[in-house]
Short mmCIF file of C-alpha atoms and ligand atoms in Angstrom, two decimals:
data_model
loop_
_atom_site.label_atom_id
_atom_site.label_comp_id
_atom_site.label_asym_id
_atom_site.label_seq_id
_atom_site.Cartn_x
_atom_site.Cartn_y
_atom_site.Cartn_z
CA UNK A 1 -11.49 0.88 -26.16
CA UNK A 2 -8.02 -0.56 -25.66
CA UNK A 3 -8.25 -3.57 -23.30
CA UNK A 4 -5.66 -5.44 -21.25
CA UNK A 5 -5.80 -9.13 -20.48
CA UNK A 6 -3.75 -10.65 -17.66
CA UNK A 7 -4.03 -14.39 -17.15
CA UNK A 8 -4.10 -13.89 -13.38
CA UNK A 9 -7.12 -11.56 -13.74
CA UNK A 10 -8.85 -13.71 -16.34
CA UNK A 11 -10.88 -11.08 -18.13
CA UNK A 12 -10.22 -8.08 -20.36
CA UNK A 13 -10.09 -4.78 -18.55
CA UNK A 14 -10.41 -1.39 -20.26
CA UNK A 15 -7.19 0.61 -20.23
CA UNK A 16 -9.21 3.58 -18.98
CA UNK A 17 -10.73 3.11 -15.52
CA UNK A 18 -13.33 5.52 -14.13
CA UNK A 19 -12.51 6.78 -10.61
CA UNK A 20 -15.51 7.96 -8.58
CA UNK A 21 -13.60 10.36 -6.31
CA UNK A 22 -14.06 13.66 -8.17
CA UNK A 23 -17.57 13.37 -9.56
CA UNK A 24 -19.47 16.53 -10.52
CA UNK A 25 -20.91 18.29 -7.49
CA UNK A 26 -24.16 20.06 -6.86
CA UNK A 27 -22.30 22.81 -5.03
CA UNK A 28 -18.59 23.67 -5.11
CA UNK A 29 -16.85 22.76 -1.86
CA UNK A 30 -19.55 20.29 -0.75
CA UNK A 31 -19.44 16.58 -1.54
CA UNK A 32 -23.03 16.10 -2.77
CA UNK A 33 -22.82 14.41 -6.16
CA UNK A 34 -24.76 15.81 -9.09
CA UNK A 35 -26.37 12.46 -9.92
CA UNK A 36 -27.80 13.47 -13.27
CA UNK A 37 -24.49 14.71 -14.66
CA UNK A 38 -22.46 11.91 -13.11
CA UNK A 39 -24.79 9.19 -14.43
CA UNK A 40 -24.59 10.67 -17.92
CA UNK A 41 -20.78 10.39 -17.65
CA UNK A 42 -21.04 6.73 -16.60
CA UNK A 43 -23.42 6.05 -19.49
CA UNK A 44 -20.98 7.58 -21.95
CA UNK A 45 -18.07 5.58 -20.52
CA UNK A 46 -20.07 2.32 -20.56
CA UNK A 47 -21.21 2.91 -24.14
CA UNK A 48 -17.58 3.28 -25.23
CA UNK A 49 -16.25 0.17 -23.51
CA UNK A 50 -15.02 1.32 -20.07
CA UNK A 51 -15.60 -1.65 -17.75
CA UNK A 52 -13.52 -0.71 -14.66
CA UNK A 53 -15.09 1.54 -11.98
CA UNK A 54 -13.30 2.52 -8.79
CA UNK A 55 -14.86 3.83 -5.60
CA UNK A 56 -14.01 3.81 -1.87
CA UNK A 57 -15.85 3.83 1.45
CA UNK A 58 -14.94 7.43 2.17
CA UNK A 59 -14.94 9.10 -1.28
CA UNK A 60 -17.33 12.05 -1.44
CA UNK A 61 -17.82 11.76 2.33
CA UNK A 62 -19.37 8.30 1.90
CA UNK A 63 -21.61 9.20 -1.06
CA UNK A 64 -19.47 7.67 -3.82
CA UNK A 65 -20.33 4.01 -3.12
CA UNK A 66 -24.09 4.65 -3.11
CA UNK A 67 -23.59 6.50 -6.41
CA UNK A 68 -21.70 3.48 -7.80
CA UNK A 69 -24.60 1.26 -6.69
CA UNK A 70 -27.23 3.48 -8.24
CA UNK A 71 -25.48 4.16 -11.54
CA UNK A 72 -23.96 0.74 -12.23
CA UNK A 73 -26.88 -1.41 -11.08
CA UNK A 74 -28.68 -0.22 -14.22
CA UNK A 75 -26.28 -2.47 -16.13
CA UNK A 76 -25.83 -6.27 -16.04
CA UNK A 77 -23.44 -7.18 -13.21
CA UNK A 78 -21.03 -9.01 -15.53
CA UNK A 79 -20.70 -5.95 -17.82
CA UNK A 80 -18.56 -3.98 -15.33
CA UNK A 81 -15.83 -4.54 -12.76
CA UNK A 82 -16.26 -2.74 -9.47
CA UNK A 83 -13.39 -1.88 -7.14
CA UNK A 84 -13.73 -0.48 -3.64
CA UNK A 85 -11.52 -0.09 -0.58
CA UNK A 86 -11.34 -0.63 3.18
CA UNK A 87 -10.44 2.64 5.01
CA UNK A 88 -7.44 1.08 6.76
CA UNK A 89 -6.53 4.17 8.81
CA UNK A 90 -9.99 4.33 10.42
CA UNK A 91 -10.14 0.73 11.67
CA UNK A 92 -10.27 0.12 15.42
CA UNK A 93 -11.54 -3.49 15.54
CA UNK A 94 -11.96 -6.63 13.43
CA UNK A 95 -15.75 -6.36 13.85
CA UNK A 96 -15.64 -2.94 12.24
CA UNK A 97 -13.97 -4.44 9.14
CA UNK A 98 -16.83 -6.95 8.84
CA UNK A 99 -19.45 -4.22 9.35
CA UNK A 100 -17.92 -1.90 6.77
CA UNK A 101 -17.57 -4.69 4.22
CA UNK A 102 -21.25 -5.70 4.58
CA UNK A 103 -22.29 -2.06 4.34
CA UNK A 104 -20.22 -1.65 1.17
CA UNK A 105 -21.97 -4.58 -0.53
CA UNK A 106 -25.33 -2.99 0.29
CA UNK A 107 -24.30 0.51 -0.75
CA UNK A 108 -22.90 -0.73 -4.06
CA UNK A 109 -25.89 -3.06 -4.66
CA UNK A 110 -23.65 -6.02 -5.47
CA UNK A 111 -23.03 -9.45 -3.98
CA UNK A 112 -19.29 -9.46 -4.73
CA UNK A 113 -16.48 -7.04 -5.56
CA UNK A 114 -14.30 -7.68 -8.59
CA UNK A 115 -11.37 -5.80 -7.05
CA UNK A 116 -10.98 -4.97 -3.37
CA UNK A 117 -8.18 -2.89 -1.87
CA UNK A 118 -6.66 -2.08 1.46
CA UNK A 119 -6.92 1.68 1.09
CA UNK A 120 -3.96 4.04 1.40
CA UNK A 121 -1.37 1.58 2.69
CA UNK A 122 1.61 3.29 4.34
CA UNK A 123 3.97 2.57 7.23
CA UNK A 124 1.31 3.79 9.69
CA UNK A 125 -1.80 2.22 8.15
CA UNK A 126 -0.05 -1.08 7.45
CA UNK A 127 0.58 -1.48 11.18
CA UNK A 128 -3.14 -0.95 11.77
CA UNK A 129 -3.89 -3.59 9.10
CA UNK A 130 -1.58 -6.05 10.86
CA UNK A 131 -2.99 -5.27 14.31
CA UNK A 132 -6.57 -6.14 13.28
CA UNK A 133 -5.62 -8.79 10.70
CA UNK A 134 -7.51 -6.93 8.00
CA UNK A 135 -5.70 -8.93 5.32
CA UNK A 136 -6.80 -12.25 6.92
CA UNK A 137 -10.42 -11.08 7.10
CA UNK A 138 -10.39 -10.00 3.45
CA UNK A 139 -8.65 -13.18 2.40
CA UNK A 140 -11.54 -15.16 3.89
CA UNK A 141 -13.98 -12.94 1.96
CA UNK A 142 -12.08 -13.91 -1.16
CA UNK A 143 -12.37 -17.60 -0.32
CA UNK A 144 -16.12 -17.09 0.08
CA UNK A 145 -16.31 -15.53 -3.43
CA UNK A 146 -17.14 -12.05 -2.10
CA UNK A 147 -13.89 -10.65 -3.52
CA UNK A 148 -12.44 -11.75 -6.87
CA UNK A 149 -9.07 -9.98 -6.68
CA UNK A 150 -7.42 -8.61 -3.55
CA UNK A 151 -4.92 -5.77 -3.60
CA UNK A 152 -3.95 -2.47 -1.99
CA UNK A 153 -3.41 1.17 -2.87
CA UNK A 154 -0.01 2.41 -1.80
CA UNK A 155 1.30 5.75 -0.48
CA UNK A 156 4.76 5.43 1.00
CA UNK A 157 8.37 4.62 0.18
CA UNK A 158 9.66 1.48 -1.63
CA UNK A 159 10.96 -0.31 1.53
CA UNK A 160 7.43 -0.23 3.00
CA UNK A 161 6.07 -1.59 -0.26
CA UNK A 162 8.60 -4.42 -0.18
CA UNK A 163 7.43 -5.36 3.30
CA UNK A 164 3.77 -5.36 2.24
CA UNK A 165 4.54 -7.46 -0.84
CA UNK A 166 6.68 -9.96 1.06
CA UNK A 167 4.20 -10.48 3.89
CA UNK A 168 1.10 -11.42 1.89
CA UNK A 169 -0.15 -12.87 -1.34
CA UNK A 170 -1.69 -10.16 -3.53
CA UNK A 171 -3.47 -10.17 -6.89
CA UNK A 172 -2.54 -6.61 -7.90
CA UNK A 173 -1.25 -3.30 -6.57
CA UNK A 174 -2.40 0.27 -7.11
CA UNK A 175 0.29 2.93 -7.39
CA UNK A 176 0.40 6.70 -7.75
CA UNK A 177 2.23 6.84 -11.02
CA UNK A 178 2.76 9.81 -13.32
CA UNK A 179 5.70 11.52 -14.99
CA UNK A 180 6.36 13.77 -11.97
CA UNK A 181 6.08 11.10 -9.29
CA UNK A 182 8.21 8.69 -11.32
CA UNK A 183 11.08 10.52 -9.61
CA UNK A 184 9.42 12.57 -6.88
CA UNK A 185 7.81 9.60 -5.08
CA UNK A 186 10.20 7.03 -6.49
CA UNK A 187 7.26 5.51 -8.37
CA UNK A 188 9.86 3.99 -10.71
CA UNK A 189 11.10 1.70 -7.92
CA UNK A 190 7.55 0.94 -6.74
CA UNK A 191 6.58 -0.04 -10.28
CA UNK A 192 9.69 -2.23 -10.55
CA UNK A 193 8.80 -4.03 -7.30
CA UNK A 194 5.38 -4.98 -8.66
CA UNK A 195 6.87 -5.93 -12.03
CA UNK A 196 9.43 -8.24 -10.33
CA UNK A 197 6.51 -10.11 -8.75
CA UNK A 198 4.52 -10.06 -12.01
CA UNK A 199 1.64 -8.26 -10.30
CA UNK A 200 -0.66 -6.16 -12.49
CA UNK A 201 -0.42 -2.44 -11.75
CA UNK A 202 -3.45 -0.21 -11.45
CA UNK A 203 -2.44 3.39 -11.87
CA UNK A 204 -3.97 6.13 -9.72
CA UNK A 205 -3.39 9.86 -10.08
CA UNK A 206 -1.96 9.66 -13.63
CA UNK A 207 -2.74 13.39 -14.01
CA UNK A 208 -1.82 14.10 -10.38
CA UNK A 209 -5.25 15.31 -9.37
CA UNK A 210 -5.60 17.37 -12.56
CA UNK A 211 -2.32 19.26 -12.07
CA UNK A 212 -0.74 17.71 -15.18
CA UNK A 213 -3.60 18.94 -17.36
CA UNK A 214 -1.87 22.33 -17.52
CA UNK A 215 1.91 22.70 -17.27
CA UNK A 216 1.82 26.47 -17.73
CA UNK A 217 2.36 28.31 -21.00
CA UNK A 218 5.99 27.29 -21.44
CA UNK A 219 5.50 23.63 -20.48
CA UNK A 220 2.37 23.28 -22.61
CA UNK A 221 4.17 24.86 -25.58
CA UNK A 222 6.92 22.22 -25.42
CA UNK A 223 4.35 19.42 -25.75
CA UNK A 224 2.28 21.25 -28.38
CA UNK A 225 5.35 21.80 -30.52
CA UNK A 226 5.59 18.01 -30.89
CA UNK A 227 1.88 17.46 -31.39
CA UNK A 228 -0.55 20.41 -31.25
CA UNK A 229 -3.80 18.45 -31.22
CA UNK A 230 -4.10 16.29 -28.06
CA UNK A 231 -4.93 17.80 -24.69
CA UNK A 232 -2.09 18.26 -22.21
CA UNK A 233 -3.83 15.78 -19.88
CA UNK A 234 -3.72 13.09 -22.58
CA UNK A 235 0.10 13.07 -22.46
CA UNK A 236 -0.03 12.11 -18.79
CA UNK A 237 -2.59 9.39 -19.42
CA UNK A 238 -0.51 7.94 -22.24
CA UNK A 239 2.65 8.08 -20.11
CA UNK A 240 1.07 5.78 -17.51
CA UNK A 241 -0.69 3.56 -20.05
CA UNK A 242 2.53 3.02 -22.05
CA UNK A 243 4.14 1.10 -19.19
CA UNK A 244 4.02 -2.69 -19.61
CA UNK A 245 2.26 -4.42 -16.75
CA UNK A 246 -0.37 -1.70 -16.35
CA UNK A 247 -3.86 -3.19 -16.17
CA UNK A 248 -5.84 0.04 -16.13
CA UNK A 249 -5.26 3.76 -15.64
CA UNK A 250 -7.77 5.43 -13.34
CA UNK A 251 -9.00 8.90 -14.01
CA UNK A 252 -11.21 10.72 -11.49
CA UNK A 253 -13.29 12.51 -14.08
CA UNK A 254 -15.40 15.51 -13.14
CA UNK A 255 -17.24 16.42 -16.34
CA UNK A 256 -18.35 15.09 -19.71
CA UNK A 257 -15.50 16.83 -21.56
CA UNK A 258 -12.90 14.97 -19.49
CA UNK A 259 -14.65 11.67 -20.21
CA UNK A 260 -14.66 12.45 -23.95
CA UNK A 261 -11.01 13.48 -23.89
CA UNK A 262 -9.88 10.39 -21.99
CA UNK A 263 -11.96 8.10 -24.21
CA UNK A 264 -10.38 9.64 -27.30
CA UNK A 265 -6.91 8.99 -25.82
CA UNK A 266 -7.57 5.40 -24.84
CA UNK A 267 -9.71 4.34 -27.78
CA UNK A 268 -7.00 4.88 -30.34
CA UNK A 269 -4.22 4.31 -27.81
CA UNK A 270 -0.67 4.83 -29.00
CA UNK A 271 2.25 4.34 -26.60
CA UNK A 272 4.59 7.32 -26.31
CA UNK A 273 7.50 7.37 -28.74
CA UNK A 274 11.03 8.59 -27.99
CA UNK A 275 10.41 12.17 -29.24
CA UNK A 276 7.33 12.46 -27.04
CA UNK A 277 9.16 11.11 -23.99
CA UNK A 278 11.94 13.59 -24.48
CA UNK A 279 9.39 16.45 -24.80
CA UNK A 280 7.74 15.37 -21.53
CA UNK A 281 11.12 15.45 -19.81
CA UNK A 282 11.74 19.02 -20.94
CA UNK A 283 8.20 20.13 -20.01
CA UNK A 284 8.56 18.56 -16.55
CA UNK A 285 11.76 20.50 -15.90
CA UNK A 286 9.94 23.74 -16.69
CA UNK A 287 6.94 22.73 -14.58
CA UNK A 288 9.14 21.81 -11.59
CA UNK A 289 10.70 25.26 -11.65
CA UNK A 290 7.22 26.77 -11.01
CA UNK A 291 7.28 25.39 -7.39
CA UNK A 292 3.77 23.92 -7.35
CA UNK A 293 2.57 22.18 -4.19
CA UNK A 294 2.29 18.42 -4.88
CA UNK A 295 -1.34 18.19 -3.72
CA UNK A 296 -3.46 15.65 -5.61
CA UNK A 297 -6.78 16.88 -4.20
CA UNK A 298 -7.50 13.51 -2.55
CA UNK A 299 -9.06 15.29 0.49
CA UNK A 300 -7.71 12.74 2.99
CA UNK A 301 -6.58 15.70 5.11
CA UNK A 302 -10.14 16.90 5.55
CA UNK A 303 -11.98 17.99 7.62
CA UNK A 304 -9.77 20.67 9.11
CA UNK A 305 -11.05 21.59 12.60
CA UNK A 306 -10.51 25.26 11.77
CA UNK A 307 -12.57 25.04 8.60
CA UNK A 308 -9.75 25.51 6.06
CA UNK A 309 -10.54 23.87 2.71
CA UNK A 310 -6.98 22.60 2.32
CA UNK A 311 -7.15 21.05 -1.20
CA UNK A 312 -9.04 23.99 -2.68
CA UNK A 313 -6.59 26.50 -1.21
CA UNK A 314 -3.71 24.50 -2.75
CA UNK A 315 -5.48 24.25 -6.11
CA UNK A 316 -5.88 28.01 -6.29
CA UNK A 317 -2.30 28.64 -5.20
CA UNK A 318 -0.97 26.14 -7.75
CA UNK A 319 -2.87 28.02 -10.42
CA UNK A 320 -0.81 31.05 -9.46
CA UNK A 321 2.43 29.02 -9.52
CA UNK A 322 1.74 27.85 -13.05
CA UNK A 323 0.16 31.01 -14.51
CA UNK A 324 2.09 33.58 -12.45
CA UNK A 325 -0.95 35.82 -12.22
CA UNK A 326 -1.91 37.36 -8.87
CA UNK A 327 -5.09 38.69 -10.46
CA UNK A 328 -6.16 35.15 -11.45
CA UNK A 329 -5.23 33.87 -7.98
CA UNK A 330 -7.51 36.40 -6.31
CA UNK A 331 -10.43 35.74 -8.67
CA UNK A 332 -10.45 32.07 -7.60
CA UNK A 333 -9.43 32.67 -3.98
CA UNK A 334 -12.43 34.95 -3.57
CA UNK A 335 -14.70 32.02 -4.45
CA UNK A 336 -13.64 30.35 -1.20
CA UNK A 337 -15.72 31.27 1.84
CA UNK A 338 -13.80 33.51 4.22
CA UNK A 339 -13.77 30.63 6.77
CA UNK A 340 -12.15 28.25 4.23
CA UNK A 341 -9.10 30.41 3.47
CA UNK A 342 -5.50 29.81 4.51
CA UNK A 343 -5.28 32.43 7.29
CA UNK A 344 -7.69 30.32 9.42
CA UNK A 345 -5.02 27.63 9.87
CA UNK A 346 -3.94 27.55 13.53
CA UNK A 347 -1.11 25.08 12.91
CA UNK A 348 -2.69 22.28 14.98
CA UNK A 349 -1.04 19.67 12.71
CA UNK A 350 -4.11 17.36 12.65
CA UNK A 351 -3.87 17.15 8.85
CA UNK A 352 -0.17 16.28 8.66
CA UNK A 353 -0.33 12.54 9.22
CA UNK A 354 -3.27 12.16 6.88
CA UNK A 355 -1.52 13.60 3.83
CA UNK A 356 -0.06 10.79 1.68
CA UNK A 357 2.10 13.35 -0.16
CA UNK A 358 3.86 14.44 3.04
CA UNK A 359 3.08 18.11 2.43
CA UNK A 360 3.90 20.54 5.24
CA UNK A 361 0.30 21.76 5.21
CA UNK A 362 0.46 24.29 8.10
CA UNK A 363 3.73 25.72 6.74
CA UNK A 364 2.27 26.12 3.25
CA UNK A 365 -0.94 27.64 4.69
CA UNK A 366 1.12 30.26 6.46
CA UNK A 367 2.93 31.04 3.19
CA UNK A 368 -0.32 31.25 1.21
CA UNK A 369 -2.00 33.43 3.85
CA UNK A 370 0.91 35.91 3.53
CA UNK A 371 0.71 35.73 -0.25
CA UNK A 372 -3.07 36.34 -0.23
CA UNK A 373 -2.59 39.39 1.98
CA UNK A 374 -0.19 40.88 -0.61
CA UNK A 375 -0.92 42.78 -3.85
CA UNK A 376 -4.00 41.76 -5.82
CA UNK A 377 -2.78 42.82 -9.25
CA UNK A 378 0.18 41.81 -11.43
S1 SF4 B 1 -2.69 22.45 10.63
FE1 SF4 B 1 -4.00 24.05 9.81
S2 SF4 B 1 -4.88 23.23 7.96
FE2 SF4 B 1 -4.07 21.50 9.13
S3 SF4 B 1 -5.85 20.76 10.31
FE3 SF4 B 1 -4.71 22.21 11.63
S4 SF4 B 1 -5.72 24.19 11.26
FE4 SF4 B 1 -6.34 22.81 9.58
S1 SF4 B 2 -3.01 18.23 1.12
FE1 SF4 B 2 -2.43 16.06 1.00
S2 SF4 B 2 -4.18 14.97 1.89
FE2 SF4 B 2 -4.87 17.05 1.46
S3 SF4 B 2 -5.81 16.92 -0.54
FE3 SF4 B 2 -3.69 17.51 -0.87
S4 SF4 B 2 -2.57 15.59 -1.19
FE4 SF4 B 2 -4.57 15.06 -0.31
#
């Protein structure tokens, strides 16, 4: 496994990091983790040198941290790095920060965190962090040895990032960085801001929630013409990992095949060359023209009070955008319970502020409901 060593971090970190936000489920649409399958994935990753594991208080409706505790505590503590996050947007008092942190240590069965993040920092959540001095509380945890490295995951525009970086001393930053968001979310500028301060970058959503694993027939063909063997997802992983200053690239893997594929990419890691970069640029242009919704499947918008399964509806619709098949759309849309489909959206707007991608969720639901009511064949 390719490893990265930063003097400020002081130990080698695997270039592939395992994100525990999309673990295999016992039942589609629920958040109950299939422990047997997920532990087998962790075992495979550990056996091949992955030593960075990323969870959060709210992943899998609170079940991800206990899974991290159960699966990783079978290994010596020094053999893995564990990262988790404070749900900044949910905080209403300083006491709550203390309570959540203590609970996280218990859930994860550890007595310190290697990496600890303010979760989903944005204009709105950063104000909450300031109001309750979350940074100060976490800084004290660091002084007590309960946190080794303190950072944040970021979801907003570069000026907000500048403010966050200028106000506090950080050990690293976590950015949504992939070849679409390089422009779309101005990830290029965000990356540059961390580079200017010599802060290691942890990459999240390198495959944009799985969307960049399939660019549609035309987009895929462009990449395969350059190199037919690697998976389409591996191009996205290599794009992120090729950037200097990247400590690790997180992948929220959902099955054994994805673990195998990502391990193959990162074990014999080769940075992208000029021909490959140029092919990605052409494939991206084709992909953009398919009008996909930029949903990463993070599920921060959930639960919808009307029962709509927002990320699953978007996943199915994006499949149509890429494959242009109404028949395929309806096969997958029919898997959703009637109560989870787009037409149940009442436009209350409760989800809008929670979406880090700024998607007009009610507007898109309206559009998808109309589309679903249309013809079922091509
Ligand atoms: S706007 Fe629609 S999708 Fe969003 S929370 Fe309200 S009902 Fe649910
Ligand atoms: S709609 Fe937004 S918040 Fe909801 S899953 Fe997609 S990206 Fe995440």
